[in-house]
Coordinates of C-alpha atoms and ligand atoms in Angstrom, one line a residue:
X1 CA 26.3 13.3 -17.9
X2 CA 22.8 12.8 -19.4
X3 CA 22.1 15.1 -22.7
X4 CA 18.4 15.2 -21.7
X5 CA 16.0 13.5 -19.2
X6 CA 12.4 12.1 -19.4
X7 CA 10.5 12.1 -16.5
X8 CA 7.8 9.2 -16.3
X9 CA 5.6 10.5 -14.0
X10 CA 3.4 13.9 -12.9
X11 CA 2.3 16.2 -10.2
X12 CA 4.9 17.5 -7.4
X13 CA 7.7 14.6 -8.1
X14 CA 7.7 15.5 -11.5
X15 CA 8.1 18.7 -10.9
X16 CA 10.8 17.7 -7.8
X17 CA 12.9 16.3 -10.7
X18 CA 12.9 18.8 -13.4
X19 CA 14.0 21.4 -10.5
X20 CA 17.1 18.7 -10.0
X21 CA 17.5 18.2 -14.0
X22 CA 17.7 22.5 -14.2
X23 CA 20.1 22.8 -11.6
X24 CA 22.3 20.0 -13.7
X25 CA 22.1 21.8 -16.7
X26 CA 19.9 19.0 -18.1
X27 CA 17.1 19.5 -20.7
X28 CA 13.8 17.6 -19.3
X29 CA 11.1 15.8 -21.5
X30 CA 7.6 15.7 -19.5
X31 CA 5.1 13.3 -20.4
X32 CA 1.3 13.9 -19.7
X33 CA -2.2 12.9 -20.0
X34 CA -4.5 15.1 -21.3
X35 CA -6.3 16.2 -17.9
X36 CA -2.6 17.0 -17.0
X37 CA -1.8 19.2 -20.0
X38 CA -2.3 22.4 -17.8
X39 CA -0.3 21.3 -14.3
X40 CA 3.2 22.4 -13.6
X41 CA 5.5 19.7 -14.9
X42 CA 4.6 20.5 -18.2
X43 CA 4.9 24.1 -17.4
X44 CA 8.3 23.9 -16.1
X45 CA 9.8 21.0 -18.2
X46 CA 11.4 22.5 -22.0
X47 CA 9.7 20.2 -23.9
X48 CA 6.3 17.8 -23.1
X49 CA 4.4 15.3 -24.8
X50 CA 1.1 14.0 -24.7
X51 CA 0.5 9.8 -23.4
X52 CA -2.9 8.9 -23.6
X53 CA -5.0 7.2 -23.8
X54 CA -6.8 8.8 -20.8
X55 CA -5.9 9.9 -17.3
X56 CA -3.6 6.5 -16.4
X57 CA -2.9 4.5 -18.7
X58 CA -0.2 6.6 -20.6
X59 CA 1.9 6.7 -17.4
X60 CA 1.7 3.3 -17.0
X61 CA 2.6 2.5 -20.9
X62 CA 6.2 1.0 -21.1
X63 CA 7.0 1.1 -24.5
X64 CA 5.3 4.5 -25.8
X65 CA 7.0 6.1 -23.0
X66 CA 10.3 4.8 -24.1
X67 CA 9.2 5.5 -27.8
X68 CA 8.8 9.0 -27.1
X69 CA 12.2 9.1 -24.7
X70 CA 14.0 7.7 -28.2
X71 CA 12.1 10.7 -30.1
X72 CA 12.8 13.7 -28.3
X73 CA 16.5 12.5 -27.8
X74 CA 16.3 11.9 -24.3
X75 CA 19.0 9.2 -23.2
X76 CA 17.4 8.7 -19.6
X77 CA 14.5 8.7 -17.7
X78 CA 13.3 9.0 -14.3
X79 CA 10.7 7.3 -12.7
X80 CA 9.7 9.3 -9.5
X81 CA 7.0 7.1 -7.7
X82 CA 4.3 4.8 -7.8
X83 CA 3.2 4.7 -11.1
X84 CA 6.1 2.6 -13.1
X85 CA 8.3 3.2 -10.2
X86 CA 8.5 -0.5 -9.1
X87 CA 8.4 -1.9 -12.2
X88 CA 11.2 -4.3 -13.1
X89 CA 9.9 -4.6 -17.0
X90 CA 10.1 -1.2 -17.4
X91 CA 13.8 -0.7 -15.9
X92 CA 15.1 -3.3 -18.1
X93 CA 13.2 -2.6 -21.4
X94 CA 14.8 0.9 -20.2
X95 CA 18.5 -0.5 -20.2
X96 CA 17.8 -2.7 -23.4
X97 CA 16.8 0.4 -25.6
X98 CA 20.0 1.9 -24.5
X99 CA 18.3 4.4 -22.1
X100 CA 19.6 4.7 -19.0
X101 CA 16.6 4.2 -16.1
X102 CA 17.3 6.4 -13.0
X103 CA 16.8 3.9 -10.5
X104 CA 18.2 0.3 -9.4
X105 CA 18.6 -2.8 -11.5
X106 CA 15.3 -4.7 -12.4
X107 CA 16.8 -8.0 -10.8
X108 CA 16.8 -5.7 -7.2
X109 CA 13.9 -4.2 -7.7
X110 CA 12.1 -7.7 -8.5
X111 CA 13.6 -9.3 -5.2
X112 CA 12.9 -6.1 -2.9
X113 CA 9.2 -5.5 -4.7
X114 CA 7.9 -8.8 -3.4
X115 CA 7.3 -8.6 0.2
X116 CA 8.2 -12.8 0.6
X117 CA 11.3 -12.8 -1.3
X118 CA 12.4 -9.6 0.6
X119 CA 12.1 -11.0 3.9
X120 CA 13.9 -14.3 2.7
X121 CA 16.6 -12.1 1.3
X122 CA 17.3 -10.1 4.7
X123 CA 16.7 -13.4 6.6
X124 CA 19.5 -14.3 5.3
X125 CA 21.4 -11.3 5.8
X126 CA 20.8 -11.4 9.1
X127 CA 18.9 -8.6 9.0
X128 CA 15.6 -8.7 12.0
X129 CA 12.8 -9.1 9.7
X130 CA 9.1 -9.3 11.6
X131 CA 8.2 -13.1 12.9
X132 CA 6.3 -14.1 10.2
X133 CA 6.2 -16.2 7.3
X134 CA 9.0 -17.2 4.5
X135 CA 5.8 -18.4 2.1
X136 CA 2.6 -17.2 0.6
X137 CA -0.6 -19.1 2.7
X138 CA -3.1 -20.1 0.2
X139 CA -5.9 -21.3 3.0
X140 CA -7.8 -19.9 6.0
X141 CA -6.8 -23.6 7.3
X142 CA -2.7 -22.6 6.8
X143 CA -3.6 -19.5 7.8
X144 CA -5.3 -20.0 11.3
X145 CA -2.6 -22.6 11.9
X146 CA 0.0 -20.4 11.0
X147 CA -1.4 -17.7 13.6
X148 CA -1.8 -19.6 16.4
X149 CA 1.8 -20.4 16.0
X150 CA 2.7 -16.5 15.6
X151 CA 0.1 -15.2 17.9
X152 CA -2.4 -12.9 17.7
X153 CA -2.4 -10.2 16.4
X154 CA -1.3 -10.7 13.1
X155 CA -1.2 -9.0 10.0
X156 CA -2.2 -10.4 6.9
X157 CA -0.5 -8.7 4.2
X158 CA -0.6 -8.8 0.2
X159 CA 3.4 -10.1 -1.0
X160 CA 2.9 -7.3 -3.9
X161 CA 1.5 -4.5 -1.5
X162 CA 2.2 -1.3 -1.5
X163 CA 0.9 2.3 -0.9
X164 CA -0.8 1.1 2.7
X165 CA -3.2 -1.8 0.6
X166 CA -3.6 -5.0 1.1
X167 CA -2.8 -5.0 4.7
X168 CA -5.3 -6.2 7.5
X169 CA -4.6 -6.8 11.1
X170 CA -6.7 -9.5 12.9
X171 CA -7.2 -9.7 16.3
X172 CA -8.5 -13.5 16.6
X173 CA -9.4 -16.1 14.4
X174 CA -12.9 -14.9 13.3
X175 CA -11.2 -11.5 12.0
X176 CA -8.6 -14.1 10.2
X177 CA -11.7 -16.2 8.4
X178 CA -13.2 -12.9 7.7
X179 CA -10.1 -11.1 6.3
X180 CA -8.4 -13.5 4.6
X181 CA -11.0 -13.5 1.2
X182 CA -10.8 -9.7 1.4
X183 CA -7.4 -9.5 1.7
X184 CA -6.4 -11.6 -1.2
X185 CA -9.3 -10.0 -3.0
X186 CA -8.1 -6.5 -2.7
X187 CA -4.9 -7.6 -3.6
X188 CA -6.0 -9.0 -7.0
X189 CA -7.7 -5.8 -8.0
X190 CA -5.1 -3.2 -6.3
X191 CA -1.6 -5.5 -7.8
X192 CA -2.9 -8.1 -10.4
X193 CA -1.7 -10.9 -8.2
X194 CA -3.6 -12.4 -4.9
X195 CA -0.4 -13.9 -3.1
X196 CA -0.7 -13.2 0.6
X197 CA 1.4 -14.5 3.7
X198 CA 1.2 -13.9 7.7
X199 CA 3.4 -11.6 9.9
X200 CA 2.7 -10.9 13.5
X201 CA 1.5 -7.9 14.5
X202 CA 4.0 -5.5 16.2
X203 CA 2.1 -3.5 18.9
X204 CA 2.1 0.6 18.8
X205 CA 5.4 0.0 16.8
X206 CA 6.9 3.2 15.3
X207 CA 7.5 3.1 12.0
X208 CA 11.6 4.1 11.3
X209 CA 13.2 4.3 7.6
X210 CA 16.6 4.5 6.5
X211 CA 17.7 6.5 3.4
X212 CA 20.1 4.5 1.5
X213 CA 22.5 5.9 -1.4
X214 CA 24.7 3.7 -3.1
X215 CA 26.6 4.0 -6.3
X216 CA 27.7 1.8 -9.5
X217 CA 30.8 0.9 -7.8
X218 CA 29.3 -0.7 -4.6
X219 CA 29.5 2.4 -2.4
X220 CA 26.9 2.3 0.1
X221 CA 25.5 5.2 2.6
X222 CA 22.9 6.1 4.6
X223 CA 21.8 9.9 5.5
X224 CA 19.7 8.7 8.4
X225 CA 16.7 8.2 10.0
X226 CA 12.9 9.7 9.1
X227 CA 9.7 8.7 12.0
X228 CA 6.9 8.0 9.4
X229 CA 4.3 6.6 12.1
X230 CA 2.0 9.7 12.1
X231 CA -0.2 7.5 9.3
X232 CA -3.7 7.3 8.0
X233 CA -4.7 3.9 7.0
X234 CA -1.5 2.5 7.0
X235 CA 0.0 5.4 4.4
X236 CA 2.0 8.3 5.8
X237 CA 0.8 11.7 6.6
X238 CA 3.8 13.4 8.4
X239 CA 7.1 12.6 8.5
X240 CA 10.1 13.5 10.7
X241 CA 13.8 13.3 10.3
X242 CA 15.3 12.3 12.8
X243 CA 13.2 10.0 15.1
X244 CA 12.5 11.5 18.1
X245 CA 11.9 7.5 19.6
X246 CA 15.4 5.8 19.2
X247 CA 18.8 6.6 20.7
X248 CA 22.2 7.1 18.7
X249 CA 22.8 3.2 19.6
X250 CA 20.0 1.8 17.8
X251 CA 20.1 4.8 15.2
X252 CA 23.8 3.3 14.6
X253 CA 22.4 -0.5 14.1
X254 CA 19.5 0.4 12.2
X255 CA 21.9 2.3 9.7
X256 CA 23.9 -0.7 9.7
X257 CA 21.1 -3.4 9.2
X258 CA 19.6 -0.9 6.4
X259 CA 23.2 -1.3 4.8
X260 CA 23.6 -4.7 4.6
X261 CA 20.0 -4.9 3.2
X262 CA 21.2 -2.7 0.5
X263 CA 24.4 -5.2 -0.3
X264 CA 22.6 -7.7 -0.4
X265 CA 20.6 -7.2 -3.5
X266 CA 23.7 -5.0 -4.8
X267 CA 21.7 -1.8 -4.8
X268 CA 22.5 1.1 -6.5
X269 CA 20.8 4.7 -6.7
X270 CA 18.4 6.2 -3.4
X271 CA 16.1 3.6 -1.8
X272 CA 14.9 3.5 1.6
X273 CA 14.5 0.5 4.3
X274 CA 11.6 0.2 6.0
X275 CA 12.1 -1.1 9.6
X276 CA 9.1 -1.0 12.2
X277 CA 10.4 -0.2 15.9
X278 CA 8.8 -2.3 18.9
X279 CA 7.8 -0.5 22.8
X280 CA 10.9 -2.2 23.5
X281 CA 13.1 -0.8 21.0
X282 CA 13.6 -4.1 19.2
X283 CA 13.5 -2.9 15.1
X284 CA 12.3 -5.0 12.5
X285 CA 12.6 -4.7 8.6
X286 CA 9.8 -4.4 7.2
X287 CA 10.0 -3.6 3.4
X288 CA 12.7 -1.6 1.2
X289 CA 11.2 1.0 -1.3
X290 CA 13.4 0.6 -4.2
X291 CA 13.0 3.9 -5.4
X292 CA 12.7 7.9 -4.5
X293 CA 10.5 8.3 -1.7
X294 CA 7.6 11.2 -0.9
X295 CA 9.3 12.1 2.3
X296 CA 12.7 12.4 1.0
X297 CA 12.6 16.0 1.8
X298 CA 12.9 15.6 5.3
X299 CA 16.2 14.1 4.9
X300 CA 17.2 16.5 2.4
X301 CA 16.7 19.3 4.9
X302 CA 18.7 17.5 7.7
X303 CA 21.6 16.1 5.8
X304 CA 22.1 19.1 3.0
X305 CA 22.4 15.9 0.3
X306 CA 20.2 17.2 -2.7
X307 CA 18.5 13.0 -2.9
X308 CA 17.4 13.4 -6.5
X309 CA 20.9 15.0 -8.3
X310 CA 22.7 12.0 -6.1
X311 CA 20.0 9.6 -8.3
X312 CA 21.1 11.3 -11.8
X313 CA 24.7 11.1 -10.7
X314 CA 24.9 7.6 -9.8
X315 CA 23.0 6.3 -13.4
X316 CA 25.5 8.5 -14.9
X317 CA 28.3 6.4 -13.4
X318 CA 29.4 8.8 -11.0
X319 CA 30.6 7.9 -8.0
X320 CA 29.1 9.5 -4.3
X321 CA 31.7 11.4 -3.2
X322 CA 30.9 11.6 0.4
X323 CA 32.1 8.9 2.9
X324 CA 29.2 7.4 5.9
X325 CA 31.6 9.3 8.0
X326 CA 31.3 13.1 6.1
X327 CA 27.0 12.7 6.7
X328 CA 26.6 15.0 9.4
X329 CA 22.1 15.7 10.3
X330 CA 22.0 19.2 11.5
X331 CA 18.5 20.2 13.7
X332 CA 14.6 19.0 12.9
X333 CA 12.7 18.7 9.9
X334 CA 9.0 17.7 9.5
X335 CA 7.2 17.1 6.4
X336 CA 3.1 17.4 6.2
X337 CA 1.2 15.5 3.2
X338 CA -1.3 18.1 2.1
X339 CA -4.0 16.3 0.3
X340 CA -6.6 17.3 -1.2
X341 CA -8.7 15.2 1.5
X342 CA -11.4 15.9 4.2
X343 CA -10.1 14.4 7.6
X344 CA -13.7 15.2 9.0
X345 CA -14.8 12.9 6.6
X346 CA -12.6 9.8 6.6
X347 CA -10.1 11.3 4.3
X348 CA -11.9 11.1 1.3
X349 CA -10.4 12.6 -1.4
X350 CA -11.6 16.3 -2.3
X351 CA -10.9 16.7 -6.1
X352 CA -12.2 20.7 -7.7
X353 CA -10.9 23.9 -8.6
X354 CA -8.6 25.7 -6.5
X355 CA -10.1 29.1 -6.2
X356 CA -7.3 30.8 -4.4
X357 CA -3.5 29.5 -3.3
X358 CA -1.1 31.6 -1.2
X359 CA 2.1 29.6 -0.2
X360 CA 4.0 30.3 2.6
X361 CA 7.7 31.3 3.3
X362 CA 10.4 32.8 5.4
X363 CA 13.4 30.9 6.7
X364 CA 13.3 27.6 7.0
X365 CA 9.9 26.7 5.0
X366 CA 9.8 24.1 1.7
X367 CA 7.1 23.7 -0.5
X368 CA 6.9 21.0 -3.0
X369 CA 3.7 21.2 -4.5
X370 CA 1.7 21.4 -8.2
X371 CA -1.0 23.2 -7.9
X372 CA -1.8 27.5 -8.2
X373 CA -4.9 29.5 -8.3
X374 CA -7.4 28.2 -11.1
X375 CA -6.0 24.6 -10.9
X376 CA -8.5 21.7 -11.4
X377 CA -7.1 19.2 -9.4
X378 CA -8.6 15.5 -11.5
X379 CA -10.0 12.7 -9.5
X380 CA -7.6 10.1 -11.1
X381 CA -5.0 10.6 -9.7
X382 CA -3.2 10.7 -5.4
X383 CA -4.8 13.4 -3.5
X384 CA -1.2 14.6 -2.9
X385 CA -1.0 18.2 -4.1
X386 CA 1.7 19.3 -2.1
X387 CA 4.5 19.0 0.7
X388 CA 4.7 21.2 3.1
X389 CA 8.5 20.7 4.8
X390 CA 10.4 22.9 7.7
X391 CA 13.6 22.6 9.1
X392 CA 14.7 24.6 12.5
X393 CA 17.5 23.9 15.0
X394 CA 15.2 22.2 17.7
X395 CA 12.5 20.0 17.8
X396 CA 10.6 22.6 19.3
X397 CA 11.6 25.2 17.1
X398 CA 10.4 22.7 14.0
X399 CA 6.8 22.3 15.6
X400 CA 6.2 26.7 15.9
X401 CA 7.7 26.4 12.4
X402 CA 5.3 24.0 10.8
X403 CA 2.2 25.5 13.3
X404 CA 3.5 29.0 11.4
X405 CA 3.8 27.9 8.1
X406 CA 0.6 26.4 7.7
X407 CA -1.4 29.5 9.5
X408 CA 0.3 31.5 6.4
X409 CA -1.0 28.7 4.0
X410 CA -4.0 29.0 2.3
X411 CA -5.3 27.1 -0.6
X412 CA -9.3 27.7 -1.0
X413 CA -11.6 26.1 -3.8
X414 CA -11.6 22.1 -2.0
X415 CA -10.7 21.1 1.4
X416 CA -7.1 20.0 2.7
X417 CA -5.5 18.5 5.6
X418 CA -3.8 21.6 6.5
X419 CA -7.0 22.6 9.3
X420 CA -6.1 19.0 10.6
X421 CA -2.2 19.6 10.7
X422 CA -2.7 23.0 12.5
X423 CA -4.2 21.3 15.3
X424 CA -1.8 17.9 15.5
X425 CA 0.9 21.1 16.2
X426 CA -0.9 22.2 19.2
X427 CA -1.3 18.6 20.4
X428 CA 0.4 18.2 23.9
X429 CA 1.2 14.4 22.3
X430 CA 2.3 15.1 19.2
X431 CA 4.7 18.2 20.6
X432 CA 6.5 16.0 23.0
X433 CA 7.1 13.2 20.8
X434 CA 4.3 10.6 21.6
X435 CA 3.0 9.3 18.6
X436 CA 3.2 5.6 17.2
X437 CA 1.3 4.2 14.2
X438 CA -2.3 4.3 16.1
X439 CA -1.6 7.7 16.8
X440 CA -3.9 9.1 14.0
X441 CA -6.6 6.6 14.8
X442 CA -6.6 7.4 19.0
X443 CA -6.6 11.1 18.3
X444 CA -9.0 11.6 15.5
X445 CA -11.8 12.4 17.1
X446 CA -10.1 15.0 19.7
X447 CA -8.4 16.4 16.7
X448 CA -11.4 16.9 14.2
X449 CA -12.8 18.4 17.3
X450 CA -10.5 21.0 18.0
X451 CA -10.8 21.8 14.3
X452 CA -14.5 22.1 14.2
X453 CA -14.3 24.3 17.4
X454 CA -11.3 26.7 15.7
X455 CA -13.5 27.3 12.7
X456 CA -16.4 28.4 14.6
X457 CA -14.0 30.7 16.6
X458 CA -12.9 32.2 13.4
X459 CA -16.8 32.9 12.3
X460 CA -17.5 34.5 15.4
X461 CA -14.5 36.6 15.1
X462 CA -15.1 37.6 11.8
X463 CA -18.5 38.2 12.5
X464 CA -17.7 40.3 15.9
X465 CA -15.1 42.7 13.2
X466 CA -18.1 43.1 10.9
X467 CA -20.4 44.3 13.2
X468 CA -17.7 46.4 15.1
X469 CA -17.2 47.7 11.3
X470 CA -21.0 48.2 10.9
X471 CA -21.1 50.2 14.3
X472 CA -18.7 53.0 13.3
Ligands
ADP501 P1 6.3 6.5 0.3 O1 6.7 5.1 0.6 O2 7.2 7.3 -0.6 O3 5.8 7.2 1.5 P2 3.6 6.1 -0.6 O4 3.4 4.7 0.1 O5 2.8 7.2 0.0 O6 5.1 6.4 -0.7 O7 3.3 5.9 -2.1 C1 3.6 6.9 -3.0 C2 2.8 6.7 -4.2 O8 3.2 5.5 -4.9 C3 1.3 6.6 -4.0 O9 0.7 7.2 -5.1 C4 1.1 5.1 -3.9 O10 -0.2 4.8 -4.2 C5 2.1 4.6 -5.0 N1 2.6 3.3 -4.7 C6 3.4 2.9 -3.7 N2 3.7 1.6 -3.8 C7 3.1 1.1 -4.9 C8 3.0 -0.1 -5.6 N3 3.6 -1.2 -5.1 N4 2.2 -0.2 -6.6 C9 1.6 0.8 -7.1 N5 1.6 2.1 -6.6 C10 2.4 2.2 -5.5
ADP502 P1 3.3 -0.6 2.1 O1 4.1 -1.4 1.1 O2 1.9 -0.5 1.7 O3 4.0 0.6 2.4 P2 4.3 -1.7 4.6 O4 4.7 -3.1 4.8 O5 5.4 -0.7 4.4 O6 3.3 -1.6 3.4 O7 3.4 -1.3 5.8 C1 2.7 0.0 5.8 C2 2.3 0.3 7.3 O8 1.4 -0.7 7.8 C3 3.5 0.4 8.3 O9 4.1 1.6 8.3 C4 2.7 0.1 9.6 O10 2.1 1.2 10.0 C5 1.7 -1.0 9.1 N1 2.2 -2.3 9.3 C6 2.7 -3.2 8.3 N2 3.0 -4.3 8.8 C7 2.9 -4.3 10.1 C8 3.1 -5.2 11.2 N3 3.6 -6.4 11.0 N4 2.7 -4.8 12.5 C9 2.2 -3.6 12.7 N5 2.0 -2.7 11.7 C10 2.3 -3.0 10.5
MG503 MG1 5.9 0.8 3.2

């Protein structure tokens, strides 16, 4: 096993990790900028450095990161997400200054991190991928040709995407002639790289991930299924495990398909494949994450598998022990994004201090989160500052869960998306298990409503006690 562990990243995965690397026995290294010398990784990791130079780039240095992994004696590190994540140079400048990187092997990460060469790769599988292209389209010309042979709507969608950018959907040609500049130009500035092909649009699909595990030795397994369609701009906002959407037959084939997309690129440690489910119930891969996931949680809960400790096993060498026959998903969980965002105001992001931060408990109720009374919470960085994540028996039971858990949470000082989440519990859709990736869009409106309306009831009621107060 590893003598000590450097984490490469921040905020609640950071944390996520060290929790793992404690319950291992394993001495942690954190690395931070210097806006971050005060948040909780640092806190809870035994030793921490500082990466400048400002908020970013430090996190995003290769080799002063593995410099100060070589200096504090750490002989792995961990890449949570985003960040250097995805990053195939960093993996194997990892391996080749005898660190071991928590995470696959650069050559799968390179072929899985490019949308094109993944779909060619499962293509020839035989895994579903969505009708689309095999090449990047360099023209509006290629492009409208290459739509009228899909059909409308397509998506256009940047081969080095990720994090919901560099996506478009176009309805008809004109949207195509006006997209396509944008598209490639956002994908420039968000990946460094303007390469962008054509898929079709799949209509009110679900989307329907499968968490992989696989080990040094070729051992492949999957703990299931997680329903990430509740989504904002094409990036999750609550997650459940299982999906409420597909029966135990197409559960069983997705798992399958997911498997063989993880032998095919040899994959080894936690990754997830990303399959987007039709009205039909026809699935279609859509992308593999070739590292630990935000929503992993949700399959935690369900499956009892502690995701991250499986990670620093398998780059010890060690093999998984279980068998795809021992993975047994007991009841519901459900996993809500707080951000530090203001749903009222198209989710733009709500950076301050936090002036007061109660967390809630009881049975059933995870928190993963990085933030505490007198936090600043920087505008660098994702407005993620914490997961909310229940598990009950039922469905039903899962839904009062969550509704209860974020009635007992309170964080004050900048707005969240926990008024938002309160009243997506109490919607009559959401409850019974209607929701595809348009839900958040179709329900926005109604939802910021019933908000609006709960906080003027709560006014009035507090007003009503102070004046009943007054009276005595
Ligand atoms: P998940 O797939 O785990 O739900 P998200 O899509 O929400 O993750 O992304 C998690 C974090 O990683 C976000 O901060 C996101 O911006 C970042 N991220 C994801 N993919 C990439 C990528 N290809 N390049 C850079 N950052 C990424
Ligand atoms: P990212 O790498 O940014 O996570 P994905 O390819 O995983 O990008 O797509 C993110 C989301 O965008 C999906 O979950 C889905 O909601 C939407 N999306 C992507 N491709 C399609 C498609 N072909 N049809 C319909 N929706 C899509
Ligand atoms: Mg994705």
């Amino acid at each position: 096993m590893f003598k000590k562990i450097l984490i490469a990243n921040r905020g609640e995965i950071a944390l996520r990790i060290i929790r793992a690397c404690k319950e291992l026995s394993i001495p942690t290294v954190a690395i931070h900028s210097e806006v971050d010398a005060a948040t909780l990784h640092v806190k809870h990791a035994d030793e921490a450095c500082l990466v400048g130079p400002g908020p970013i780039e430090g996190y995003l240095s290769i080799y002063r990161i593995i410099d100060l992994a070589k200096q504090t004696g750490a002989d792995a590190i961990h890449p949570g997400y985003g960040f250097l994540a995805e990053n195939a140079e960093f993996a194997d400048a990892c391996r080749a200054n005898g660190l071991a990187f928590i995470g696959p092997s650069g050559s799968a990460m390179r072929t899985m991190g490019d949308k094109i060469s993944a779909r060619r790769k499962m293509i020839e599988a035989g895994v579903p991928v969505v009708p689309g292209l095999k090449d990047p389209i360099t023209s509006i010309i290629e492009a409208a040709k290459s739509a009228d042979d899909i059909g409308y709507p397509v998506m256009l969608k940047a081969s080095a995407g990720g994090g919901g950018r560099g996506i478009r959907i176009c309805k008809n040609r004109e949207e195509l002639e006006k997209f396509f500049p944008i598209t490639q130009t956002e994908a420039m500035a968000a990946f460094g790289k303007d390469e962008i092909y054509l898929e079709k649009a799949i209509i009110d699909p679900h989307h329907i991930e499968i968490q992989i595990l696989a080990d040094q030795y070729g051992h492949v397994i999957h703990l299931g299924d997680r329903d990430c369609s509740i989504q904002r701009r094409h990036q999750k906002l609550i997650e459940i495990a299982p999906s409420l959407f597909i029966d135990e037959d197409i559960r069983q084939k997705m798992g399958e398909a997911a498997l063989a997309a993880a032998r095919a690129v040899n994959y080894e440690t936690a990754g997830t494949v990303e399959f987007l489910v039709d009205v039909e119930k026809n699935f279609y891969f859509l992308e593999m994450n070739t590292r630990i996931q935000v929503e992993h949680t949700v399959t935690e809960e369900v499956s009892g598998i502690d995701i991250v400790k499986e990670m620093i096993r398998i780059a010890a060498g060690q093999r998984i022990v279980e068998k795809q026959e021992d993975i047994f998903l007991r009841g519901h969980a459900i996993e809500c994004r707080i951000n530090a965002e203001d749903p009222k105001n198209n989710f733009i992001p709500t950076p301050g201090k936090i002036t007061a931060c109660f967390s809630p408990g009881g049975i059933g109720v995870r928190i993963d989160g990085n933030i505490y009374k007198g936090y600043e919470i920087p505008p660098y960085y994702d407005s993620l500052i914490s997961k909310l994540t229940v598990r009950a028996k039922t469905w039903e039971g899962a839904v009062e869960r969550m509704s209860r858990a974020l009635d007992e949470y309170v964080i004050r000082g900048v707005k969240t998306t926990i008024p938002f989440f309160k009243q997506i519990m109490k919607d009559p859709d959401f409850r019974s298990g209607q929701f595809n990736t348009n839900y958040i869009a179709s329900h926005l409106d109604q939802l910021n409503a019933a908000s609006e309306e709960d906080q003027i009831d709560k006014v009035v009621a507090i007003a009503a006690a102070i004046a009943a107060y007054s009276r005595r």
